[in-house]
Amino acid sequence: MIKTISDISRMAGVAKSTVSRYLNGGPVSEKTRRKIEHIIKEQNYVPNTFAQSLKAKKTNFIGTVVPRLDSFATSQTLIGIDEALRSNHYQMLISNTSQDMDREIEAIYDFARQKISGIILLAAQVTEAHLTAIKQIDIPVILVGQKNDQIHSLIHDDKQAGRLMGRHVLSKGHRKIVYLGVTEKDEAVGIRRKEGIEEALAACPDCEASYLETSFKMSDAVLTASRLLEETRPSIIVCATDNIALGVIKAAHLKGIRIPEELSVTGFGGYDITEIIHPALTTVKYHYYEAGKKAADNIIQLVNEKPVDKLTLMDVELIERESVDNLLSNPLL
Amino acid sequence: MIKTISDISRMAGVAKSTVSRYLNGGPVSEKTRRKIEHIIKEQNYVPNTFAQSLKAKKTNFIGTVVPRLDSFATSQTLIGIDEALRSNHYQMLISNTSQDMDREIEAIYDFARQKISGIILLAAQVTEAHLTAIKQIDIPVILVGQKNDQIHSLIHDDKQAGRLMGRHVLSKGHRKIVYLGVTEKDEAVGIRRKEGIEEALAACPDCEASYLETSFKMSDAVLTASRLLEETRPSIIVCATDNIALGVIKAAHLKGIRIPEELSVTGFGGYDITEIIHPALTTVKYHYYEAGKKAADNIIQLVNEKPVDKLTLMDVELIERESVDNLLSNPLL
DNA sequence: CTGAAAGCGCTTACAG
DNA sequence: CTGAAAGCGCTTACAG
């Protein structure tokens, strides 16, 4: 049923090596070229990639390890990766780990077993186990979203994002501020973003700022915010992610608190949905799609043993919308 | 650097075939088993899957073709597929086509070239080119989300979804209804869902129902709804998808129309976000995750030449929330 | 430009 | 239980 290179060579009356040369753009006379071309078309022949890979000792697969598939950030990053990979004739392989760190490690070894050429790792944390695995497999790896001295990394400028947001909040006259953050185990989101905020708020001695922690889940944010709003009433809640902001807005709605008149809210990420909800959310936009493209470009460079900066930093951008009240122009306050 | 089965066999002082047998659970004496095991651990040996596949003539890859990565429906379905595949030791390969039909066809042939064992196709339309490709590659295929007589299909019960929604709308006293649908090229969403609605509304002779079309994009829905709301004021807009509903809600907010007091809105899909927004959206929930699991189970059956129903139908479920006003209990109307 | 041969890393009958 | 050999479908020097 399925034709091999031998079948084609026999039918064309040439040697296997000649067919192989034709396939790989080697020197073939015009006459044999036409003969082979014809037979291949006619037989609908496609080379067996496994045999090819077995010989060539490498594949055109790039593996991507993602903690979850159902997140805006992941989707956009993957689309960017896929786009760049495809135009360079690489194939993207995705391994979803469902936030299970053991599965991340496993995925790395699995990819190695499949002789993929490079790995793009979207991880929230980098542990010793990650480092060991990466060292052992001896395959180029790019870490996206987090930074590690021992691995090529691509990150969004979280600290700058925090600064931009912090300054913006101050510029709108907010003085009683709650920052709703996440675990410090996630260095980028839990530490860097917060540092940026703190740095900006340090410029305001008379500010009353407090820091709280919740999880990445919207539903948890709803609960945390509900409790918070019962005890105190800040003028603004600065949330570590857009999802958390969505949860806070929900909690406010449930309590009948109007946004932004009675409470301002902001996020980080720039998810599509933040523009659609009402009021539209003020946030810092991350360029996930571009980050994916860049990560893919970088891994291709590494695979081909070309130099790549140890650290790539992606710009961020404040998007001012409706969820932040301007207290300075409000004569009532 | 990288060890092969020959290296291992030499180091263990046995034949390659014995190592292979050990690897594949064949009969090996306790003594040699231990020897081999030890060497493999020590050398960190992993078999080359290409060589394995080359011999075995098949892979454990299942290819999934998706029109887009950044949609709730796709993500959930993929997660389900991945979950089921993983627990059966298959690997999911994803090909994103960015809604480009040519790329869908290409993806099918690409997968065939890579000798993947089966294909799960999430397509909005099935054309002759699809059918030809599927026939030619001679690999099991499962179509998800659309139905086709010539292919194993798994669909959500769109017609029933439409019926449920239609009846619900009537039961809440709505009589002036606009259905905001999509192109009939998408049979499931464009035709079946609408038919269900029509069927339900047919039970209400004094209803004033009109049918409009928009695209799947939120931004288009915002525009279409804005125009619509300038010309007429239905009591409810029934949207063909949750995303369209989100767009309609946005348009209403922009016009200062209150939901549901002045305008009711519904969707289809049951996206997570519909629960978080305010007011929470009444919708028909589709079980994407379960559909993905089922599709994966089915493709595995087909790959192993076991029988599978030509058509699998997934249940849907009406979720009543806050975006639909109950006109019957409102004394003012 | 073209062909014969060796080999990529495995598995699978076939003997023993 | 174990080993030697053939072969999966390609590619790559090496001759010619």
XYZ file of C-alpha atoms (C1' of nucleotides) in Angstrom:
698
model
C 0.000 0.000 0.000
C 2.420 2.625 1.189
C 5.226 3.290 -1.230
C 8.846 3.513 -0.231
C 11.803 5.047 -1.889
C 12.685 1.651 -3.298
C 9.340 1.367 -5.056
C 9.786 4.758 -6.591
C 13.334 4.066 -7.689
C 12.325 0.784 -9.286
C 9.393 2.350 -11.099
C 11.560 5.176 -12.313
C 14.344 2.849 -13.294
C 16.962 4.603 -11.200
C 18.791 3.954 -7.939
C 17.356 4.756 -4.524
C 20.149 7.214 -3.986
C 19.093 9.135 -7.041
C 15.571 9.448 -5.764
C 16.917 10.549 -2.422
C 19.045 13.145 -4.142
C 16.029 14.378 -6.059
C 14.128 14.678 -2.794
C 16.884 16.609 -1.116
C 17.700 18.907 -3.977
C 20.947 17.226 -4.947
C 22.301 17.133 -8.492
C 19.944 15.241 -10.828
C 19.745 15.495 -14.601
C 16.727 17.154 -16.065
C 15.579 13.909 -17.614
C 15.654 11.746 -14.508
C 14.269 14.623 -12.485
C 11.180 14.636 -14.672
C 10.826 10.865 -14.554
C 11.062 10.764 -10.777
C 8.821 13.742 -10.321
C 6.164 12.087 -12.419
C 6.247 8.789 -10.565
C 6.176 10.490 -7.178
C 3.152 12.522 -8.153
C 1.430 9.545 -9.630
C 2.089 7.295 -6.661
C 1.432 10.033 -4.186
C 4.652 9.197 -2.482
C 5.700 10.875 0.734
C 8.980 10.044 2.429
C 8.874 8.389 5.807
C 9.972 11.010 8.285
C 11.121 8.440 10.782
C 13.567 6.927 8.438
C 14.726 10.413 7.588
C 15.117 11.392 11.196
C 16.847 8.166 12.026
C 19.534 8.943 9.509
C 19.710 12.656 10.001
C 19.831 12.174 13.781
C 17.603 15.113 14.338
C 14.036 16.149 13.836
C 12.230 19.314 12.988
C 10.225 19.076 16.193
C 10.336 21.767 18.821
C 8.637 20.791 22.048
C 6.693 23.277 24.126
C 5.867 22.563 27.732
C 2.890 24.525 29.036
C 1.400 24.531 32.531
C -2.088 24.973 31.125
C -3.855 25.291 27.831
C -6.817 27.356 28.896
C -5.209 30.687 29.501
C -5.010 33.714 27.304
C -1.296 34.078 27.898
C -0.557 30.491 26.941
C -2.744 30.566 23.839
C -1.231 33.740 22.503
C 2.286 32.579 23.214
C 1.643 29.252 21.515
C 0.192 30.946 18.462
C 3.306 33.071 18.182
C 5.572 30.066 18.620
C 3.652 28.040 16.069
C 3.714 30.855 13.543
C 7.456 31.368 13.724
C 8.200 27.661 13.817
C 6.017 26.904 10.844
C 7.646 29.517 8.659
C 10.983 27.917 9.437
C 9.727 24.426 8.720
C 9.681 23.273 12.262
C 6.782 21.524 13.925
C 5.473 22.462 17.338
C 4.844 19.708 19.841
C 2.812 20.666 22.900
C 2.897 19.006 26.255
C 0.297 20.217 28.708
C 1.178 19.559 32.315
C -1.962 20.857 34.028
C 0.145 22.721 36.558
C 1.689 19.495 37.768
C 5.380 20.052 38.230
C 6.281 16.382 38.085
C 4.679 16.264 34.703
C 6.837 19.164 33.574
C 9.958 17.219 34.363
C 8.525 14.140 32.748
C 7.640 16.124 29.650
C 11.219 17.304 29.315
C 12.525 13.748 29.376
C 9.788 12.600 27.042
C 10.732 15.218 24.525
C 14.335 14.144 24.750
C 13.345 10.587 24.070
C 11.574 11.732 20.967
C 14.717 13.461 19.820
C 13.036 16.778 19.446
C 15.546 19.464 18.561
C 14.688 22.069 21.145
C 12.393 22.853 24.025
C 10.459 25.963 24.918
C 9.506 25.849 28.541
C 6.674 27.943 29.936
C 7.015 27.308 33.628
C 5.914 29.237 36.664
C 8.851 27.989 38.687
C 12.226 26.557 37.930
C 13.376 23.980 40.445
C 16.520 21.915 40.835
C 14.715 19.059 39.128
C 14.144 21.239 36.083
C 17.780 22.245 35.978
C 18.944 18.668 36.325
C 16.651 17.485 33.563
C 17.704 20.267 31.246
C 21.335 19.551 31.873
C 20.914 15.863 31.331
C 19.052 15.880 28.068
C 21.619 18.062 26.354
C 19.066 19.781 24.108
C 18.668 23.552 23.730
C 16.036 24.984 26.049
C 14.434 28.397 26.270
C 12.592 29.436 29.356
C 9.675 31.777 28.786
C 8.107 33.966 31.449
C 10.710 33.337 34.101
C 14.394 34.054 34.359
C 17.179 31.690 35.287
C 20.899 32.284 35.087
C 21.577 28.824 33.831
C 19.074 28.818 30.975
C 18.356 31.043 28.028
C 15.363 33.038 29.178
C 12.763 35.303 27.685
C 10.752 37.394 30.074
C 8.278 40.207 30.077
C 9.469 43.264 31.925
C 7.477 42.570 35.059
C 9.242 45.089 37.206
C 8.654 47.846 34.692
C 5.026 46.730 34.422
C 4.688 47.147 38.158
C 6.323 50.561 38.052
C 4.059 51.774 35.252
C 0.999 50.657 37.115
C 2.194 52.068 40.407
C 2.872 55.464 38.930
C -0.412 55.473 37.091
C -2.334 54.734 40.245
C -0.617 57.563 42.058
C -1.157 59.946 39.177
C -4.878 59.357 39.478
C -4.810 60.446 43.070
C -5.159 57.072 44.766
C -3.662 56.928 48.207
C -5.348 53.994 49.876
C -4.121 51.083 47.825
C -4.399 47.337 48.142
C -2.180 45.129 46.023
C -3.650 41.689 45.504
C -0.724 39.506 44.570
C 0.221 35.858 44.292
C 2.741 33.477 45.773
C 6.404 34.411 45.630
C 7.140 30.967 44.271
C 6.285 32.509 40.934
C 9.194 34.877 40.726
C 7.968 36.914 37.767
C 4.442 37.531 38.960
C 4.853 37.067 42.693
C 8.052 39.021 43.191
C 9.063 41.195 40.236
C 5.664 42.668 39.521
C 5.198 43.505 43.145
C 8.655 45.049 43.420
C 7.778 47.402 40.601
C 4.661 48.505 42.395
C 6.503 48.955 45.662
C 9.185 50.970 43.999
C 6.644 53.316 42.455
C 4.627 53.659 45.631
C 7.753 54.426 47.614
C 7.604 57.839 45.985
C 4.454 58.541 47.931
C 5.132 58.743 51.660
C 1.559 59.496 52.636
C 0.203 56.438 50.851
C -1.472 53.673 52.715
C -0.550 50.554 50.822
C -1.154 46.989 51.882
C -0.255 43.732 50.227
C -2.421 40.654 50.102
C -2.112 37.274 48.467
C -4.561 35.137 46.542
C -4.274 32.355 43.962
C -4.335 32.656 40.182
C -7.909 31.440 40.088
C -10.754 33.837 39.472
C -12.965 32.066 41.964
C -10.393 32.465 44.717
C -10.039 36.123 43.846
C -13.781 36.573 44.263
C -13.574 35.126 47.759
C -10.453 37.009 48.802
C -11.878 40.276 47.523
C -15.228 39.730 49.196
C -13.574 39.252 52.531
C -11.276 42.185 51.979
C -14.102 44.537 51.057
C -15.924 43.735 54.224
C -13.047 44.828 56.394
C -11.717 47.806 54.561
C -12.475 50.062 51.645
C -9.421 51.036 49.631
C -9.863 53.452 46.756
C -8.199 50.957 44.441
C -7.305 47.284 44.280
C -4.305 46.621 42.066
C -4.437 42.983 40.982
C -1.458 40.899 39.933
C -3.299 39.508 36.885
C -6.298 40.328 34.747
C -8.013 37.176 35.941
C -7.708 38.250 39.534
C -9.056 41.670 38.550
C -12.034 39.983 36.936
C -12.664 38.164 40.190
C -12.438 41.381 42.183
C -14.880 43.111 39.862
C -17.264 40.216 40.295
C -16.982 40.493 44.067
C -17.652 44.220 43.883
C -20.734 43.659 41.736
C -22.025 41.098 44.172
C -21.677 43.636 46.961
C -23.252 46.393 44.916
C -20.052 48.415 44.872
C -19.803 50.511 41.725
C -16.648 50.499 39.633
C -14.885 52.840 39.279
C -16.991 55.334 41.250
C -16.655 53.536 44.552
C -13.732 51.267 43.843
C -11.054 51.266 41.161
C -9.525 48.029 39.889
C -6.580 47.212 37.646
C -4.965 44.113 36.216
C -1.875 42.891 34.390
C -1.804 40.995 31.118
C -3.986 42.753 28.607
C -6.304 39.826 27.958
C -8.820 40.412 25.168
C -11.724 40.128 27.551
C -10.570 43.122 29.574
C -11.581 45.381 26.734
C -15.033 43.889 26.395
C -16.172 43.945 29.970
C -17.786 46.983 31.402
C -16.162 49.059 32.641
C -13.152 48.194 30.498
C -10.160 47.283 32.622
C -7.049 49.379 33.025
C -4.138 46.990 32.734
C -0.564 46.546 31.586
C -0.434 44.770 28.279
C 2.039 41.942 27.823
C 3.032 40.980 24.298
C 2.492 37.268 24.461
C 2.206 36.642 20.753
C 5.426 38.475 20.021
C 7.101 36.718 22.932
C 6.130 33.375 21.424
C 7.540 34.370 18.063
C 10.735 35.573 19.620
C 11.092 32.448 21.731
C 10.674 30.318 18.628
C 13.224 32.361 16.710
C 15.633 32.006 19.579
C 15.254 28.277 19.920
C 15.825 27.860 16.188
C 19.019 29.860 16.533
C 20.153 27.646 19.383
C 19.282 24.479 17.515
C 21.477 25.669 14.688
C 24.215 26.505 17.148
C 24.034 30.202 16.598
C 24.422 32.687 19.440
C 21.417 33.955 21.352
C 21.280 36.490 24.159
C 21.077 34.779 27.495
C 18.203 37.039 28.415
C 15.542 38.552 26.165
C 13.322 41.212 27.668
C 9.883 42.009 26.250
C 8.387 45.470 26.559
C 5.150 46.113 28.379
C 2.609 48.850 27.892
C 0.136 50.543 30.179
C -3.403 50.611 28.844
C -5.543 53.205 30.481
C -9.243 52.435 30.390
C -12.291 52.971 32.528
C -11.812 50.959 35.683
C -9.700 53.575 37.441
C -11.342 56.678 38.784
C -9.511 59.970 38.615
C -9.747 61.158 42.181
C -7.908 64.395 41.537
C -10.648 65.795 39.363
C -13.404 64.652 41.648
C -14.584 67.660 43.667
C -16.410 65.436 46.160
C -13.255 63.876 47.580
C 27.441 10.930 23.750
C 24.047 9.433 23.175
C 23.869 5.767 23.954
C 22.294 3.212 21.662
C 21.032 -0.237 22.280
C 24.349 -1.586 21.031
C 26.245 0.331 23.672
C 23.992 -1.004 26.352
C 24.207 -4.563 25.116
C 27.981 -4.390 24.956
C 28.245 -2.952 28.435
C 25.883 -5.551 29.786
C 27.607 -8.333 27.924
C 24.469 -9.521 26.171
C 23.029 -9.297 22.672
C 21.095 -6.335 21.343
C 18.062 -8.502 20.977
C 18.147 -9.305 24.658
C 18.178 -5.653 25.582
C 15.330 -5.081 23.176
C 13.417 -7.896 24.783
C 14.027 -6.412 28.195
C 12.733 -3.081 26.951
C 9.616 -4.605 25.501
C 8.786 -6.905 28.365
C 9.860 -10.087 26.658
C 11.272 -13.118 28.464
C 14.542 -12.296 30.190
C 16.176 -14.135 33.085
C 16.235 -12.421 36.416
C 19.995 -12.150 36.334
C 20.324 -10.473 32.930
C 17.296 -8.313 33.671
C 19.107 -6.873 36.662
C 22.312 -6.365 34.756
C 20.561 -4.556 31.941
C 18.418 -2.523 34.246
C 21.458 -1.339 36.088
C 23.344 -0.271 32.971
C 20.338 1.513 31.536
C 19.847 3.486 34.719
C 23.498 4.266 34.973
C 23.836 5.340 31.370
C 20.509 7.098 31.375
C 19.616 5.306 28.222
C 16.395 6.064 26.354
C 15.474 4.231 23.186
C 15.312 6.183 19.963
C 11.642 6.437 19.105
C 12.343 6.921 15.423
C 14.118 3.673 15.123
C 11.262 2.093 17.057
C 8.628 3.649 14.858
C 10.500 2.742 11.741
C 10.349 -0.890 12.656
C 6.945 -0.900 14.211
C 5.535 1.030 11.235
C 3.350 3.102 13.426
C 3.609 5.823 16.010
C 1.816 6.775 19.134
C 1.034 10.182 17.734
C -2.502 11.442 17.311
C -2.756 14.645 15.335
C -5.293 17.317 16.168
C -6.174 19.987 13.646
C -7.635 23.133 15.205
C -8.880 26.277 13.493
C -7.652 28.437 16.341
C -5.900 28.119 19.627
C -7.336 31.119 21.412
C -10.861 29.958 22.044
C -12.423 28.501 25.116
C -14.020 25.697 23.141
C -10.745 24.693 21.523
C -8.755 24.850 24.736
C -11.201 22.738 26.684
C -11.498 20.200 23.910
C -7.727 19.956 23.599
C -7.326 19.463 27.311
C -9.802 16.606 27.178
C -8.098 15.046 24.186
C -4.687 15.358 25.775
C -5.882 13.843 29.023
C -7.401 10.771 27.405
C -4.525 10.324 24.988
C -1.908 10.574 27.685
C -3.520 7.933 29.850
C -3.437 5.592 26.869
C 0.175 6.395 26.089
C -0.508 8.389 22.990
C 0.967 11.778 22.271
C -1.078 14.697 21.018
C 0.217 16.682 18.076
C -1.486 20.018 17.422
C -1.694 21.815 14.144
C -3.173 25.278 14.312
C -4.551 26.527 11.031
C -5.600 30.052 12.036
C -8.926 29.595 10.295
C -7.213 29.043 6.968
C -8.896 26.155 5.206
C -5.981 25.458 2.904
C -3.862 24.978 5.931
C -6.330 22.459 7.280
C -5.909 20.321 4.202
C -2.177 20.762 4.334
C -2.152 19.763 7.998
C -3.934 16.528 7.160
C -1.333 15.581 4.582
C 1.470 16.666 6.878
C 0.205 14.414 9.603
C 0.030 11.545 7.177
C 3.615 12.123 6.189
C 4.587 11.909 9.811
C 2.855 8.581 10.079
C 0.663 9.675 12.889
C -1.843 6.997 13.799
C -5.029 9.016 13.799
C -6.422 12.488 13.316
C -8.931 14.497 15.292
C -10.285 17.265 13.142
C -11.936 20.327 14.655
C -13.261 22.054 11.569
C -16.008 24.570 11.036
C -16.712 23.229 7.566
C -16.044 20.021 5.721
C -15.380 20.517 2.028
C -14.668 18.156 -0.831
C -10.985 18.841 -0.368
C -11.233 17.605 3.221
C -12.988 14.458 2.118
C -10.465 13.778 -0.613
C -7.561 14.261 1.740
C -9.078 12.034 4.366
C -9.742 9.332 1.842
C -6.273 9.520 0.426
C -4.259 9.321 3.588
C -5.962 6.171 4.756
C -5.677 7.027 8.429
C -8.557 7.035 10.925
C -10.148 10.447 11.340
C -12.680 11.800 13.790
C -14.518 14.989 13.077
C -15.439 17.053 16.123
C -18.118 19.717 16.201
C -19.539 19.004 12.774
C -21.257 16.022 11.259
C -20.456 14.264 8.014
C -21.860 11.007 6.728
C -18.532 9.872 5.411
C -16.513 10.441 8.557
C -16.798 9.370 12.159
C -18.209 12.435 13.845
C -18.700 13.743 17.339
C -21.051 16.653 17.771
C -22.748 18.615 20.456
C -26.510 18.500 20.271
C -26.875 21.911 18.663
C -30.475 21.512 17.711
C -31.444 20.544 21.223
C -29.408 23.476 22.508
C -31.447 25.781 20.308
C -34.692 24.225 21.484
C -33.775 24.565 25.146
C -32.891 28.183 24.686
C -35.976 28.928 22.601
C -38.295 27.424 25.157
C -36.553 29.173 27.992
C -36.890 32.535 26.296
C -40.591 31.981 25.762
C -41.098 30.785 29.316
C -39.723 34.083 30.550
C -42.356 35.941 28.594
C -40.225 37.273 25.769
C -42.140 37.902 22.569
C -40.018 40.334 20.635
C -36.940 38.285 19.898
C -33.863 38.821 17.764
C -31.611 35.882 17.005
C -28.080 36.956 16.192
C -26.614 34.058 14.256
C -23.671 33.235 12.015
C -23.033 32.001 8.494
C -24.745 28.819 7.385
C -21.412 27.586 6.104
C -20.906 26.456 9.659
C -23.571 23.809 9.735
C -23.551 23.164 13.466
C -23.684 26.750 14.646
C -25.176 28.442 11.592
C -27.933 25.949 10.816
C -28.609 23.428 13.580
C -28.573 25.834 16.480
C -30.873 28.174 14.626
C -33.243 25.374 13.651
C -33.646 24.491 17.298
C -34.568 28.057 18.116
C -37.003 28.263 15.216
C -38.619 25.033 16.217
C -39.167 26.252 19.761
C -40.404 29.664 18.695
C -42.844 28.079 16.250
C -44.903 27.184 19.306
C -45.556 30.866 19.836
C -47.673 32.321 17.011
C -47.782 35.829 18.428
C -44.036 36.099 18.674
C -42.143 38.623 16.665
C -38.874 36.922 15.837
C -36.212 38.140 13.465
C -32.948 36.588 12.427
C -29.729 38.448 11.849
C -26.223 37.417 10.997
C -22.832 38.511 12.325
C -19.365 36.975 12.462
C -17.817 34.960 15.285
C -15.768 37.947 16.374
C -16.716 39.922 19.448
C -15.806 43.198 17.789
C -18.150 42.514 14.886
C -20.898 41.614 17.307
C -20.449 44.962 19.030
C -20.957 46.741 15.720
C -23.875 44.628 14.556
C -25.625 44.998 17.878
C -25.030 48.755 18.008
C -26.681 49.197 14.638
C -29.492 46.855 15.550
C -30.256 48.640 18.792
C -30.587 51.935 16.999
C -33.312 50.638 14.742
C -35.304 48.417 17.013
C -35.586 47.394 20.612
C -36.302 43.707 21.108
C -36.861 42.426 24.625
C -34.130 39.883 24.091
C -31.214 39.162 21.793
C -30.419 35.477 21.556
C -26.819 35.120 20.394
C -25.382 32.122 18.594
C -22.288 32.067 20.808
C -21.143 33.382 24.155
C -18.608 35.586 22.427
C -21.292 37.244 20.365
C -23.306 37.716 23.534
C -20.330 39.401 25.155
C -20.179 41.758 22.194
C -23.882 42.533 22.468
C -23.559 43.267 26.159
C -20.697 45.606 25.408
C -22.796 47.410 22.807
C -25.649 47.745 25.267
C -23.338 49.171 27.922
C -21.991 51.674 25.442
C -25.517 52.810 24.720
C -26.431 52.925 28.383
C -28.984 50.145 28.009
C -29.322 48.155 31.212
C -29.183 44.366 31.186
C -31.463 42.618 31.850
C -33.916 45.363 32.844
C -34.054 46.935 29.408
C -32.608 44.173 27.296
C -32.073 40.482 27.895
C -29.153 38.621 26.295
C -28.202 34.954 26.025
C -25.369 32.927 24.570
C -24.311 29.395 23.719
C -21.203 27.626 24.915
C -20.892 28.039 28.639
C -17.499 29.732 28.596
C -16.003 30.317 32.024
C -16.106 34.049 31.607
C -19.896 34.081 31.291
C -20.150 33.315 34.955
C -17.803 36.065 36.009
C -19.229 38.967 34.100
C -22.045 40.990 35.505
C -24.824 40.213 35.006
C -23.878 36.559 34.622
C -24.920 35.233 31.239
C -27.725 32.772 30.636
C -26.353 30.243 28.164
C -26.413 26.632 27.035
C -23.397 24.794 28.318
C -21.472 22.578 25.929
C -19.275 19.872 27.389
C -16.084 20.543 25.496
C -13.728 18.802 27.868
C -15.791 15.625 27.845
C -16.140 15.866 24.082
C -12.372 15.983 23.773
C -11.991 12.949 25.989
C -14.603 11.039 24.051
C -13.067 12.002 20.720
C -9.700 10.756 21.910
C -11.194 7.501 23.168
C -12.896 7.042 19.834
C -9.816 7.688 17.765
C -7.873 5.203 19.860
C -10.555 2.631 19.188
C -10.353 3.291 15.478
C -6.579 3.131 15.478
C -6.847 -0.285 17.054
C -9.447 -1.297 14.514
C -12.232 -1.551 16.984
C -15.756 -0.432 16.171
C -16.923 3.096 16.930
C -20.334 4.650 16.428
C -20.427 6.675 13.271
C -21.983 9.507 15.212
C -21.469 10.473 18.845
C -23.812 13.054 20.301
C -22.898 15.139 23.334
C -25.539 16.436 25.710
C -26.080 20.121 26.327
C -27.431 21.887 29.344
C -29.287 25.142 29.849
C -27.769 27.380 32.489
C -30.112 29.999 33.767
C -28.422 33.068 35.158
C -29.060 36.782 35.395
C -29.008 38.150 31.890
C -32.604 37.234 31.097
C -35.403 39.249 32.608
C -38.577 37.504 33.669
C -41.220 39.586 31.940
C -44.105 37.585 33.290
C -43.548 38.628 36.863
C -42.958 42.227 35.974
C -46.129 44.202 36.710
C -44.976 47.109 34.605
C -45.161 45.229 31.316
C 25.149 12.853 -13.130
C 24.433 8.049 -11.179
C 24.725 3.581 -8.617
C 26.148 0.106 -4.972
C 26.932 -0.274 -0.334
C 27.023 0.776 4.373
C 24.686 2.300 8.211
C 21.165 5.091 11.338
C 18.948 2.329 16.032
C 15.749 -0.497 16.644
C 12.640 -5.230 16.418
C 11.469 -9.689 15.040
C 11.399 -14.234 13.529
C 14.506 -18.112 13.723
C 17.825 -21.226 15.787
C 19.847 -23.027 19.516
C 16.351 -17.830 28.114
C 19.672 -15.990 24.518
C 22.153 -14.669 20.194
C 23.055 -13.773 15.100
C 21.023 -11.964 11.241
C 17.864 -9.588 8.434
C 15.323 -5.652 7.618
C 12.369 -1.136 8.558
C 13.060 3.377 4.814
C 15.969 6.493 4.411
C 20.881 9.225 3.512
C 25.602 9.679 2.660
C 30.178 9.175 1.366
C 32.601 6.798 -2.264
C 33.437 5.232 -6.934
C 32.703 5.596 -11.443
